[in-house]
XYZ file of C-alpha atoms in Angstrom:
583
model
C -42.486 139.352 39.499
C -39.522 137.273 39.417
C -37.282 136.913 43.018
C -33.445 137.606 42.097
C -31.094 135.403 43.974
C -29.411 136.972 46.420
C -25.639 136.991 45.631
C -23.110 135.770 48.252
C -20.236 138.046 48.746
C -17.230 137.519 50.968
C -14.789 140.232 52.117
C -10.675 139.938 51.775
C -7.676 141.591 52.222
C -4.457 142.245 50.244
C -1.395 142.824 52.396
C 0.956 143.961 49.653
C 3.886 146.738 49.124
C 2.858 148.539 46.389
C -1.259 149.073 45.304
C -2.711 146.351 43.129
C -3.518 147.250 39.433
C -6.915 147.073 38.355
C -5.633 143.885 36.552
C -4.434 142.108 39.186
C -7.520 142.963 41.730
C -9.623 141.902 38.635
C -7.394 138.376 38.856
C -7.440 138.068 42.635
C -11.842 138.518 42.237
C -11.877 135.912 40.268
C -9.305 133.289 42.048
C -11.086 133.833 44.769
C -15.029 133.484 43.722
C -13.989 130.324 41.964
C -12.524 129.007 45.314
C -15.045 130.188 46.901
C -18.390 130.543 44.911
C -18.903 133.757 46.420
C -18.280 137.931 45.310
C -15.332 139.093 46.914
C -15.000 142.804 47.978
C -11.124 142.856 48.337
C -9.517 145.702 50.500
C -5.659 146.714 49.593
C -3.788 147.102 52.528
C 0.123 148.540 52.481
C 2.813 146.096 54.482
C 5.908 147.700 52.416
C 7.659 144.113 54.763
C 6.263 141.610 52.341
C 8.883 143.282 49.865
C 7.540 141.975 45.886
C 5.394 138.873 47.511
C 1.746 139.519 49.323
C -0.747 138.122 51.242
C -4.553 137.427 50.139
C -6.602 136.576 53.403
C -10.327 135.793 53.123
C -12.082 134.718 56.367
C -9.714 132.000 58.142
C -7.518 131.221 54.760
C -4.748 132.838 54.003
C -2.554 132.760 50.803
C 0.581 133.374 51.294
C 2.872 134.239 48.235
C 5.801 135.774 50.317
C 9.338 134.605 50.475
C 8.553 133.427 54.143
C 5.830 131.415 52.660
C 7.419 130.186 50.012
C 10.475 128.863 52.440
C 8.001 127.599 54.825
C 6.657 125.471 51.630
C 10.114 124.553 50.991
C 10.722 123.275 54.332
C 8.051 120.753 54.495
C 8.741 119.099 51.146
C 12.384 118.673 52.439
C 11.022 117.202 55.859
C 8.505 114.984 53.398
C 11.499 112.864 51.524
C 11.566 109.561 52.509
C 15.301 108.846 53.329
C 14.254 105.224 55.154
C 15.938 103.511 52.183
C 19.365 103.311 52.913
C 20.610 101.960 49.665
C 19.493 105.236 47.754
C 21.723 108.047 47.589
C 20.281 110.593 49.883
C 22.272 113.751 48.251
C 21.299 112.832 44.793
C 17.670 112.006 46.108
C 17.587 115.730 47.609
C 18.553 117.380 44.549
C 16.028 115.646 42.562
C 13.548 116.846 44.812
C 14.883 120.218 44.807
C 14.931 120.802 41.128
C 11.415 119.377 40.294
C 10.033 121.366 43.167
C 7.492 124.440 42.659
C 5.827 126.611 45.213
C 2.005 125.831 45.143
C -0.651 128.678 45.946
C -2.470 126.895 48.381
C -4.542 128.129 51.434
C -3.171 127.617 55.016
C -5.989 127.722 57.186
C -5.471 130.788 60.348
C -6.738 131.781 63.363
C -5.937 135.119 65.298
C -4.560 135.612 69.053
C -7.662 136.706 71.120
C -5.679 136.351 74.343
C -2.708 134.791 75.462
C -1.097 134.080 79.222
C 0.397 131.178 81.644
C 1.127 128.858 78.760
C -2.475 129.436 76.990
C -3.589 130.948 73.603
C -7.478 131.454 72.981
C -7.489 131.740 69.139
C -10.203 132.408 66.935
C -10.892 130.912 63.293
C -9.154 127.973 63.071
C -12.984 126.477 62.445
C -11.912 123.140 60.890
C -9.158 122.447 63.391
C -9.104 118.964 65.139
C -8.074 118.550 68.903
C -4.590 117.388 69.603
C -3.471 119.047 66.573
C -0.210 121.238 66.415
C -0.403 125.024 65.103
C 2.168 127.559 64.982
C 2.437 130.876 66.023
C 3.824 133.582 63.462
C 6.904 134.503 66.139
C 7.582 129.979 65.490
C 5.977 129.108 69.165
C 4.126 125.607 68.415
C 1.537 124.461 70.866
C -1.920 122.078 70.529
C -5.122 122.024 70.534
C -6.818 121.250 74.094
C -10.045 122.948 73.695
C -12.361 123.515 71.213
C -15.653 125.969 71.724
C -17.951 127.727 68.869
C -16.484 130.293 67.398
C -12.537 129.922 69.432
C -9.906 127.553 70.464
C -7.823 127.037 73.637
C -4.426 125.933 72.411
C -1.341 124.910 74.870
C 1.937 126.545 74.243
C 5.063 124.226 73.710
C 7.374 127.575 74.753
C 7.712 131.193 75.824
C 4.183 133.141 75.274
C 6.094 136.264 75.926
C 6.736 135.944 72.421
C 2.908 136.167 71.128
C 1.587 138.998 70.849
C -2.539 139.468 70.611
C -4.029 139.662 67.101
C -1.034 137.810 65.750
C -1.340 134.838 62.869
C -1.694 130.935 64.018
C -1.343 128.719 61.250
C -2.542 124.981 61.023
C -0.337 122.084 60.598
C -2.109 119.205 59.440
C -0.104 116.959 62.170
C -0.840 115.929 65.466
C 1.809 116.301 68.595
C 4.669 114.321 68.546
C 8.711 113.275 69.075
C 11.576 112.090 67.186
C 12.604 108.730 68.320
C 15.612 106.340 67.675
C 18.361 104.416 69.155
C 20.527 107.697 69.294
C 18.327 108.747 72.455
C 19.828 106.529 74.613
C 22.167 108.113 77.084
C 20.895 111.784 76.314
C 18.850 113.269 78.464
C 16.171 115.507 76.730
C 13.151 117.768 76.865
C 9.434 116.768 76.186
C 9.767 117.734 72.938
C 12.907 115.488 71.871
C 15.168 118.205 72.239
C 18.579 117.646 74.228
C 19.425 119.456 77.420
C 22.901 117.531 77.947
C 24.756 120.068 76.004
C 26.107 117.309 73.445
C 24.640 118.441 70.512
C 21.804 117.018 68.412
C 20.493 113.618 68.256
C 19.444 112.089 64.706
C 16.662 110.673 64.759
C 15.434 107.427 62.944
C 11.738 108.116 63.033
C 8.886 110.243 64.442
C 5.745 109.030 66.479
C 2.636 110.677 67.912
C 2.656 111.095 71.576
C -1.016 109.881 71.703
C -1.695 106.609 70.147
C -3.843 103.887 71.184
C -2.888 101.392 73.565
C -1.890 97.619 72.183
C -5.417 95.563 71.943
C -5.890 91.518 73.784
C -4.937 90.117 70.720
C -1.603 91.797 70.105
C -0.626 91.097 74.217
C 0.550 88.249 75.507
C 0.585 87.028 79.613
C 2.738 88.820 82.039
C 5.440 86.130 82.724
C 8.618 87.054 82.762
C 10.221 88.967 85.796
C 11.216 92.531 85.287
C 13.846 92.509 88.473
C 14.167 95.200 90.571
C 17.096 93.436 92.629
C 15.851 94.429 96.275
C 14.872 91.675 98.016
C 11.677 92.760 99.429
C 9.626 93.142 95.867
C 10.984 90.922 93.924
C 10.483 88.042 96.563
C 7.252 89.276 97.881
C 5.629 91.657 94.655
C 7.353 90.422 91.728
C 7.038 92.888 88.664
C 6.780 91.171 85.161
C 7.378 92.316 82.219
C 4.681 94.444 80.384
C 3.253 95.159 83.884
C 1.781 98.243 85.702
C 2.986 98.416 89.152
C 2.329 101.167 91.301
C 4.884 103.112 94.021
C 2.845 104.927 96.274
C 3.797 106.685 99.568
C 4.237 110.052 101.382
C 7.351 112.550 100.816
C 10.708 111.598 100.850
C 10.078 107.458 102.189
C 12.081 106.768 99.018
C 9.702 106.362 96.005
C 12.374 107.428 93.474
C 15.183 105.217 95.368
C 13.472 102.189 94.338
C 12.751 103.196 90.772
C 16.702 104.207 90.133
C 17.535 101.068 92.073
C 15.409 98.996 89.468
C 17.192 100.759 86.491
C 20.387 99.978 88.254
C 19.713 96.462 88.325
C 19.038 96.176 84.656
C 22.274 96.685 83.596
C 23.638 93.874 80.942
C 19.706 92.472 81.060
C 19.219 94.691 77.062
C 16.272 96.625 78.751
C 16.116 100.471 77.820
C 15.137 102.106 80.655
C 13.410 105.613 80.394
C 12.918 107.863 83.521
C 10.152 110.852 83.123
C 10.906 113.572 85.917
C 7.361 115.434 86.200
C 7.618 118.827 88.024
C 11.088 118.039 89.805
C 13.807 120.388 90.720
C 16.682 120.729 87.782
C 19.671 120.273 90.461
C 17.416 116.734 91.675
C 17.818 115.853 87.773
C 20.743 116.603 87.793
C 21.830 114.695 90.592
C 20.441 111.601 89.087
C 21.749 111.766 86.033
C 25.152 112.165 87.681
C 24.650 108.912 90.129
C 23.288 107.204 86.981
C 26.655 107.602 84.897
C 28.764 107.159 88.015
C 27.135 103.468 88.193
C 27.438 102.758 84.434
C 23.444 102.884 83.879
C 23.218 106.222 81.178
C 24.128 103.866 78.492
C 21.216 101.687 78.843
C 18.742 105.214 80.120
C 16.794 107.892 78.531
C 16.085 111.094 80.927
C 12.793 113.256 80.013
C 13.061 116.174 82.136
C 9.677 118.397 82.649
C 10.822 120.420 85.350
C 9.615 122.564 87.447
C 10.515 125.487 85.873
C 8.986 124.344 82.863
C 5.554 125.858 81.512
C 2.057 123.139 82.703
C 1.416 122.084 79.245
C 5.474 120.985 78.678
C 4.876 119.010 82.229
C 1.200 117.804 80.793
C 3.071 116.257 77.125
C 5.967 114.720 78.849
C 4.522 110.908 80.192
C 3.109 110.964 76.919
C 6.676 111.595 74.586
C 8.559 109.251 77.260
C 5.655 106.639 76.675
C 6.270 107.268 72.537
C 10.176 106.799 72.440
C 9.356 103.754 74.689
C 6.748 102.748 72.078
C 9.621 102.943 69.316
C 11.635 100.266 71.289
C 8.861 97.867 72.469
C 7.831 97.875 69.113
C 11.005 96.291 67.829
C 11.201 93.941 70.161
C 13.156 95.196 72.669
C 12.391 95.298 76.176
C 11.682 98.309 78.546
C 10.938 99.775 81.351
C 9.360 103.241 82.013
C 9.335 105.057 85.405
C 6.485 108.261 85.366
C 8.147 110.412 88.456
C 5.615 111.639 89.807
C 1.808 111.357 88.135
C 1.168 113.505 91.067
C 2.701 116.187 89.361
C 1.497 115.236 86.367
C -2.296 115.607 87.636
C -1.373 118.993 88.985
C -0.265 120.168 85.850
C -3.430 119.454 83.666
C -5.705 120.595 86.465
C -4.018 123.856 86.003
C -4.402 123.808 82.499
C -8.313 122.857 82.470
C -8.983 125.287 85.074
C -7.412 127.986 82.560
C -9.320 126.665 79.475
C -12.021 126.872 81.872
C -13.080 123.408 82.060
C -15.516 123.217 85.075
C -13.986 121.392 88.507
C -14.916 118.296 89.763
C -13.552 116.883 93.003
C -10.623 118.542 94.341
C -10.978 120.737 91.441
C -9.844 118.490 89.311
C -11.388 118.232 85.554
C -14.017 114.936 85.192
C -11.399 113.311 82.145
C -8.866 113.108 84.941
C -9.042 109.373 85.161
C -9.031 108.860 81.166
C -5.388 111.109 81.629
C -3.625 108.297 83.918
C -6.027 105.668 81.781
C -4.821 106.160 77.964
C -1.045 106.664 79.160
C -0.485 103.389 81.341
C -2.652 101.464 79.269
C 0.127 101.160 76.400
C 2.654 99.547 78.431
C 2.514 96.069 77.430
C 4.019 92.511 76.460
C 3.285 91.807 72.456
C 2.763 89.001 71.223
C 5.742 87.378 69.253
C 3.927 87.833 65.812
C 4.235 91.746 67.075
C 7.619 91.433 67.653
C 7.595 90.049 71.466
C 8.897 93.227 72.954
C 7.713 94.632 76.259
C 6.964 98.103 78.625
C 6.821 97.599 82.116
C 5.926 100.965 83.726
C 6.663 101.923 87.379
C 4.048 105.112 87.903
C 5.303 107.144 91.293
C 2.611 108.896 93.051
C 2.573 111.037 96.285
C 0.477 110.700 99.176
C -0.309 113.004 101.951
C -0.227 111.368 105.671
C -0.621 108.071 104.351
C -4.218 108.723 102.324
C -4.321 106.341 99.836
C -7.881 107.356 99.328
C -7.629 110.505 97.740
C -8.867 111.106 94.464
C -5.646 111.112 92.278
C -3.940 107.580 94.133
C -7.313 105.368 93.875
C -7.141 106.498 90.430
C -3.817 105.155 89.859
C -4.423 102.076 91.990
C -7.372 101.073 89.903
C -5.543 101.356 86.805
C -2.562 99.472 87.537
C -1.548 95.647 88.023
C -0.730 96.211 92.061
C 1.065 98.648 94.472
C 4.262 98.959 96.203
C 3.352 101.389 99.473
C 6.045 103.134 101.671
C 5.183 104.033 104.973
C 6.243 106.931 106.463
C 6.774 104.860 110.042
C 8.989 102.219 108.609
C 11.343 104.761 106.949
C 12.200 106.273 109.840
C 12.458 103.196 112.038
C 15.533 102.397 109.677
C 13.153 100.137 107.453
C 14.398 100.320 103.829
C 13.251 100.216 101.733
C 9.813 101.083 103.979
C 7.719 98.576 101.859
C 4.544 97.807 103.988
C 3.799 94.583 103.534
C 0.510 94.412 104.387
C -0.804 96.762 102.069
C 1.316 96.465 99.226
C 0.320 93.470 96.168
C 1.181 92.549 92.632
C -1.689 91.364 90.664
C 0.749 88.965 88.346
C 2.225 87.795 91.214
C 4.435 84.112 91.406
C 3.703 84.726 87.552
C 6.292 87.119 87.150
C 8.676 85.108 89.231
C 11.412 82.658 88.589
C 11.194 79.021 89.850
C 14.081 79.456 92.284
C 12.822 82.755 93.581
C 8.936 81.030 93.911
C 11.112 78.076 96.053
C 13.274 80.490 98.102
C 10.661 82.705 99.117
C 8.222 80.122 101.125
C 6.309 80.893 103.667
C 8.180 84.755 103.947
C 4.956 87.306 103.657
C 2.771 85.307 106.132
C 5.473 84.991 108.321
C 5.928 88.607 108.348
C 2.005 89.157 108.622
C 2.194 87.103 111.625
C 5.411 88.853 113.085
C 3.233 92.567 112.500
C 0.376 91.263 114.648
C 2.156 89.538 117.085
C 4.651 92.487 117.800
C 0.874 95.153 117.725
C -0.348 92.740 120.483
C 2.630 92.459 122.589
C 4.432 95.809 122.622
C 3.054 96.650 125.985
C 3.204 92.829 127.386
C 6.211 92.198 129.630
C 5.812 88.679 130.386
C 6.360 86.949 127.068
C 6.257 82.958 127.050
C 9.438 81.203 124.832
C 7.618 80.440 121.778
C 6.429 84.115 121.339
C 9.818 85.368 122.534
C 11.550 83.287 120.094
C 8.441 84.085 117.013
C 9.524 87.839 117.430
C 13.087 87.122 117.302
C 12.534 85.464 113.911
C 10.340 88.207 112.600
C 13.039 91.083 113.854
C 15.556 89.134 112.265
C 13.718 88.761 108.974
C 12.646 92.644 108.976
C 16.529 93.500 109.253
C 17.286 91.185 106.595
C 14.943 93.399 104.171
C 16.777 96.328 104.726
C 18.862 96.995 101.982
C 21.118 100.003 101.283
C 20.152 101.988 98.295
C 22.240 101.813 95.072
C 23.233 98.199 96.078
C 20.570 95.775 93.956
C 20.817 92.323 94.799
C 21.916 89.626 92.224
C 19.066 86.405 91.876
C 21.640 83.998 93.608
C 22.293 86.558 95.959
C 18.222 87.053 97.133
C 17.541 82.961 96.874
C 20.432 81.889 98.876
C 19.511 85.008 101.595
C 15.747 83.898 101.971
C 16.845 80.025 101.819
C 19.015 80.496 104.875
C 16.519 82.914 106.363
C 13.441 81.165 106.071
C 15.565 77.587 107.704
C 15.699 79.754 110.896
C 19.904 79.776 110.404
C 19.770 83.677 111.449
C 17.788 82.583 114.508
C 20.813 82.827 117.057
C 22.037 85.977 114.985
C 21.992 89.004 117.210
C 20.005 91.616 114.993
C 22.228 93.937 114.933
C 24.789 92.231 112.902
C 21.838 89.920 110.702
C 22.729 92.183 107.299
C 26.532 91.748 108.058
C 26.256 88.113 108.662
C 24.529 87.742 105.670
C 27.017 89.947 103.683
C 30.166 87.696 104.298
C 27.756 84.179 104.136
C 26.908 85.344 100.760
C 30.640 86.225 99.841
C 31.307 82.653 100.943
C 28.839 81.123 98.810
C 30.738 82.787 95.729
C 33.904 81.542 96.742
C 32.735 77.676 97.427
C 30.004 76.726 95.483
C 30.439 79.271 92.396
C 27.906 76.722 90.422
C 25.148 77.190 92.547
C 25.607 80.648 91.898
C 25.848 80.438 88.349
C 23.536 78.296 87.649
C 20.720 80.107 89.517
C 21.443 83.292 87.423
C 21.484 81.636 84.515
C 18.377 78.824 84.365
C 16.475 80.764 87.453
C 15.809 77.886 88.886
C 17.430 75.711 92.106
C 16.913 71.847 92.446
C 16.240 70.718 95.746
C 19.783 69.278 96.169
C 21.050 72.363 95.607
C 18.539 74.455 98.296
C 19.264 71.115 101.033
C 23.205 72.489 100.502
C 22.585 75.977 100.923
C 20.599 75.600 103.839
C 23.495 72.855 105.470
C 26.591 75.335 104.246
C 24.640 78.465 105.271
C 24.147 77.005 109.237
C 27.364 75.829 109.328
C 28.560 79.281 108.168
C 26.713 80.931 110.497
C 27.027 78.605 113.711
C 31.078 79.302 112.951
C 30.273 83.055 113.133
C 28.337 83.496 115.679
C-alpha cells in the first residue's frame, strides 16, 4: 500500500472591502503556494478602510496592495536616489525616477504588539529580524531591536507608546538605527534622532550613518601627540589631553565636572575643532542654560548640542552617546578634528539598566545587566587619531561620570576608568575650600601624558606635580604642629602659593603664553614674597604686562609652542622684577 505525502497547507487572510470572486481567491491560492510551496486555506475578512486596495497576510508576511502601501513604496524609492552628484540635475533626475517607477507586490515581513509600556514593545513574528534593526509601528512610532527570544522580540521605542495599541502591525525595515549627519549640524542643537529642538527649522543633511559601527582598527590610528587644550592651567600643565584621546572626569555632584568640559569647548574657539556636547538625563532649563552661555561666548558656531533629557523616554537617553559619537564620526572622518563630551555616562548606565531590567535581562551587580562594560567599551573605543592615509582627522572624548562620596570603586566608574587613557578627579573637599577647579592631584593621570604636550608647556611646567605632592604631605603632617622650622614654613608658603595660582575662574580659559609664562614665574619662586591672597591678581596684571612688553614672546609661544631658553631666562628676570615692584 502506497504512503501519500502529506500535503503542507498554510492559512491566510484577505483584508479587503468588498468579498473576493471565486476568480480572484482562485489567483491569490495560487500566488501564494508558489511563494510558498504550501496549500493555502485563505479566509476573507471585510475592512471597508482599505477602500479598492487589500491586504493578503500569511504567517509573518504581509502583502500590502493599499494606497498606504503603495505610498510607503513610493517613499523609499524617493529616499533611494542618489543625489551625491552635484553636477546632475536633481529635478530632472527625480522625474525620471518618478515616471519609470512601478509599485512591486512584495512581502514586508510583520510582527504583532503582544504588549507594550515604559518605552518597550514585546512583538511577536518578526522571526527573521536581526538585532539593532529599526521597525515601525503602524501609528509611524520607529524603535529597535534590543532583544531577541524564540518565538518574540523586545523592541525599544524611539517615541510616545501611548500611540501603540496591542495587536497592532510592526513592519521590518531592512536598516539598522541611525542619524543624518552634515556640516549643517553645527550650531543646532538637536534630539538623538537628528531632529532639531532650536526651533530654526530643518537641517539638510549631507549623509546618513549608523549609530553603531565599529571602532577604527591599529592600523588606521596613529599616536596620540598633539594637545587637545583645555586652557586651565591645572590639566593641561599637569594631565595634558591629546588629540584622539579618552580622558576621564570623574567626581561627586556639583564639584564642577561639566565646568571643565564647557571650559574646554570654550577654549577651542578659532583652533577648527567641532565640538559636540551629549547631555544624558539632564534637566531641559540646565540645557538650556548652556546653550545660552555657549552663544553668549561665541562657541555655538563651532558646537553641536544632543539633548537626551530627562524627560525623555530610557531608550532615547540609551541611543544618544551613540548618534553624538556618529555625527562626530562624519567629521573625523574628513579630516577634521573633534572633540566629544558624554555628560554624564552615569546617566547613560542608568538608562540601559532600566531598559534590560524591562526586557528582562537578568541583574548582575548593582543590578546592572553583565554587557554593561561592552556599553561604555564599543562607544569610547571609536574616538581616535587616523592615520593620514585615513584622512588624519581626530575624536578626543571627555566621558563625565558621577561618583557618590568619593567611591571611585563602584561598578560603573572602574568601568570607565579601565576603558579610558587617564582621569581627571574632583574632590568634593577642594571645591569647597575655594579650589577650582578641585582637580586632585594625586589621584588624577593622563596615560599620553608629556606626549600630548607642547615643548614650551613640557619646559614651563618642571618640577610642578611633585612639588605639589610634596606640599599635600607636608601640610597632612603639619596641620596640628605649631612650631614649624623656616625651611618648612617657607616649603608651605610655596605650595599655598602654587595651589592659589591653580584656581581659575570658570569661563576664563587660559591662552598657551598665558599658562607658560604663569608656571615659569611660579616655579622660579617669584610669587614667594606674594601674600596669597592677592597671588591670582598679581599674576593677572604680570601677565597683562608681558603682552604689552614683550608681545613676541607671546606670539611666538602660541604660534611654534615652543620657548628657547633665552626667552624662559627673560620671563623669569621681567616676571621678578614685576613682581618685587608690586609687592
Amino acid at each position: 500500500m502506497r504512503m501519500t505525502e502529506e500535503v503542507k497547507r498554510c492559512k491566510a487572510q484577505l483584508y479587503a472591502a468588498k468579498a473576493p470572486t471565486d476568480k480572484q481567491m482562485e489567483r491569490f491560492r495560487a500566488f501564494l503556494s508558489q511563494k510558498n510551496g504550501a496549500q493555502a486555506e485563505i479566509e476573507w475578512i471585510e475592512d471597508s478602510s482599505l477602500g479598492n486596495g487589500f491586504k493578503l497576510c500569511c504567517e509573518s508576511e504581509i502583502y500590502d496592495w493599499t494606497t498606504e502601501g503603495r505610498l510607503r513604496q513610493f517613499k523609499e524609492m524617493l529616499e533611494g536616489i542618489n543625489l551625491d552628484n552635484e553636477s546632475e540635475d536633481v529635478i530632472s533626475l527625480v522625474r525620471e525616477n518618478v515616471k519609470s517607477w512601478k509599485p512591486k507586490v512584495r512581502a514586508d515581513e510583520t510582527g504583532r504588539v503582544i504588549s507594550v509600556g515604559d518605552g518597550i514593545a514585546i512583538v511577536s513574528g518578526l522571526d527573521r529580524a536581526t538585532y539593532g534593526e529599526i521597525v515601525a509601528f503602524e501609528c509611524g512610532v520607529k524603535g529597535m531591536i534590543q532583544d531577541l527570544k524564540p518565538g518574540e522580540t523586545g523592541v525599544i521605542l524611539f517615541g510616545d507608546d501611548n500611540d501603540i495599541q496591542e495587536d497592532s502591525l510592526v513592519y521590518r525595515t531592512g536598516k539598522t538605527a541611525g542619524i543624518p549627519v552634515g556640516d549643517a549640524f553645527v550650531g543646532r542643537v538637536i534630539n538623538a534622532l537628528g531632529e532639531p529642538l532650536d526651533g530654526k527649522g530643518d537641517i539638510p543633511a549631507d549623509g546618513y550613518r549608523a549609530v553603531e559601527s565599529p571602532a577604527p582598527g591599529i592600523i588606521d590610528r596613529q599616536p596620540v601627540d598633539k594637545p587637545m587644550e583645555t586652557g586651565l592651567l591645572t590639566i593641561d600643565s599637569m594631565f595634558p589631553i591629546g588629540r584622539g584621546q579618552r580622558e576621564l572626569i570623574i567626581g561627586d555632584r556639583q564639584t564642577g565636572k561639566t565646568a571643565i568640559a564647557v571650559d574646554t569647548i570654550l577654549n577651542q574657539k578659532n583652533k577648527n575643532v567641532i565640538c559636540i556636547y551629549v547631555a544624558i538625563g539632564q534637566k531641559a532649563s540646565s540645557v538650556a542654560h548652556l546653550v545660552q552661555n555657549l552663544t553668549k561666548k561665541g562657541a555655538m558656531e563651532y558646537t553641536i548640542i544632543v539633548n537626551a533629557s530627562a524627560g525623555d523616554t530610557a531608550p532615547v537617553q540609551f541611543i544618544a552617546p551613540y548618534a553624538g559619537t556618529a555625527l562626530g564620526e562624519y567629521f573625523m572622518n574628513s579630516g577634521r578634528d573633534v572633540l566629544i563630551i558624554y555628560d554624564d555616562l552615569s546617566k547613560h548606565a542608568i538608562a540601559y539598566r532600566a531598559l534590560s531590567l524591562l526586557l528582562e535581562r537578568s541583574p548582575g551587580r548593582e543590578a546592572y545587566p553583565g554587557d554593561v562594560f561592552y556599553l561604555h567599551s564599543r562607544l569610547l573605543e571609536r574616538s581616535a587619531h587616523l592615520t593620514d592615509e585615513k584622512g588624519g582627522g581626530s575624536m578626543t572624548a571627555l566621558p563625565i561620570v558621577e561618583t557618590q562620596a568619593g567611591d571611585v570603586s563602584a561598578y560603573i566608574p572602574t568601568n570607565i576608568i579601565s576603558i579610558t587613557d587617564g582621569q581627571i578627579f574632583l574632590e568634593s573637599n577642594l571645591f569647597f575650600a575655594g579650589q577650582r577647579p578641585a582637580v586632585n592631584v594625586g589621584l588624577s593621570v593622563s596615560r599620553v601624558g608629556g606626549a600630548a604636550q607642547t615643548k614650551a608647556m613640557k619646559k614651563a611646567t618642571g618640577s610642578l606635580r611633585l612639588d605639589l605632592a610634596q606640599y599635600r604631605e607636608m601640610e597632612v603632617f603639619t596641620q596640628f604642629s605649631s612650631d614649624l622650622d623656616e625651611v618648612t614654613k617657607n616649603q608651605l608658603y610655596y605650595g599655598q602659593g602654587l595651589m592659589r595660582l591653580l584656581r581659575q575662574p570658570q569661563n576664563s580659559p587660559m591662552s598657551q603664553h598665558e599658562m607658560v609664562i604663569t608656571l615659569i614665574s611660579a616655579l622660579n619662586h617669584n610669587m614667594q614674597e606674594v601674600p596669597t591672597d592677592k597671588v591670582n591678581e598679581i599674576n593677572r596684571i604680570m601677565l597683562e604686562y608681558f603682552e604689552d612688553m614683550y608681545p613676541e614672546i607671546c606670539s611666538s609661544i602660541d604660534a611654534t609652542g615652543a620657548v628657547s631658553d633665552e626667552q624662559i631666562e627673560t620671563i623669569r628676570e621681567s616676571a621678578k622684577d614685576f613682581i618685587m615692584s608690586q609687592v
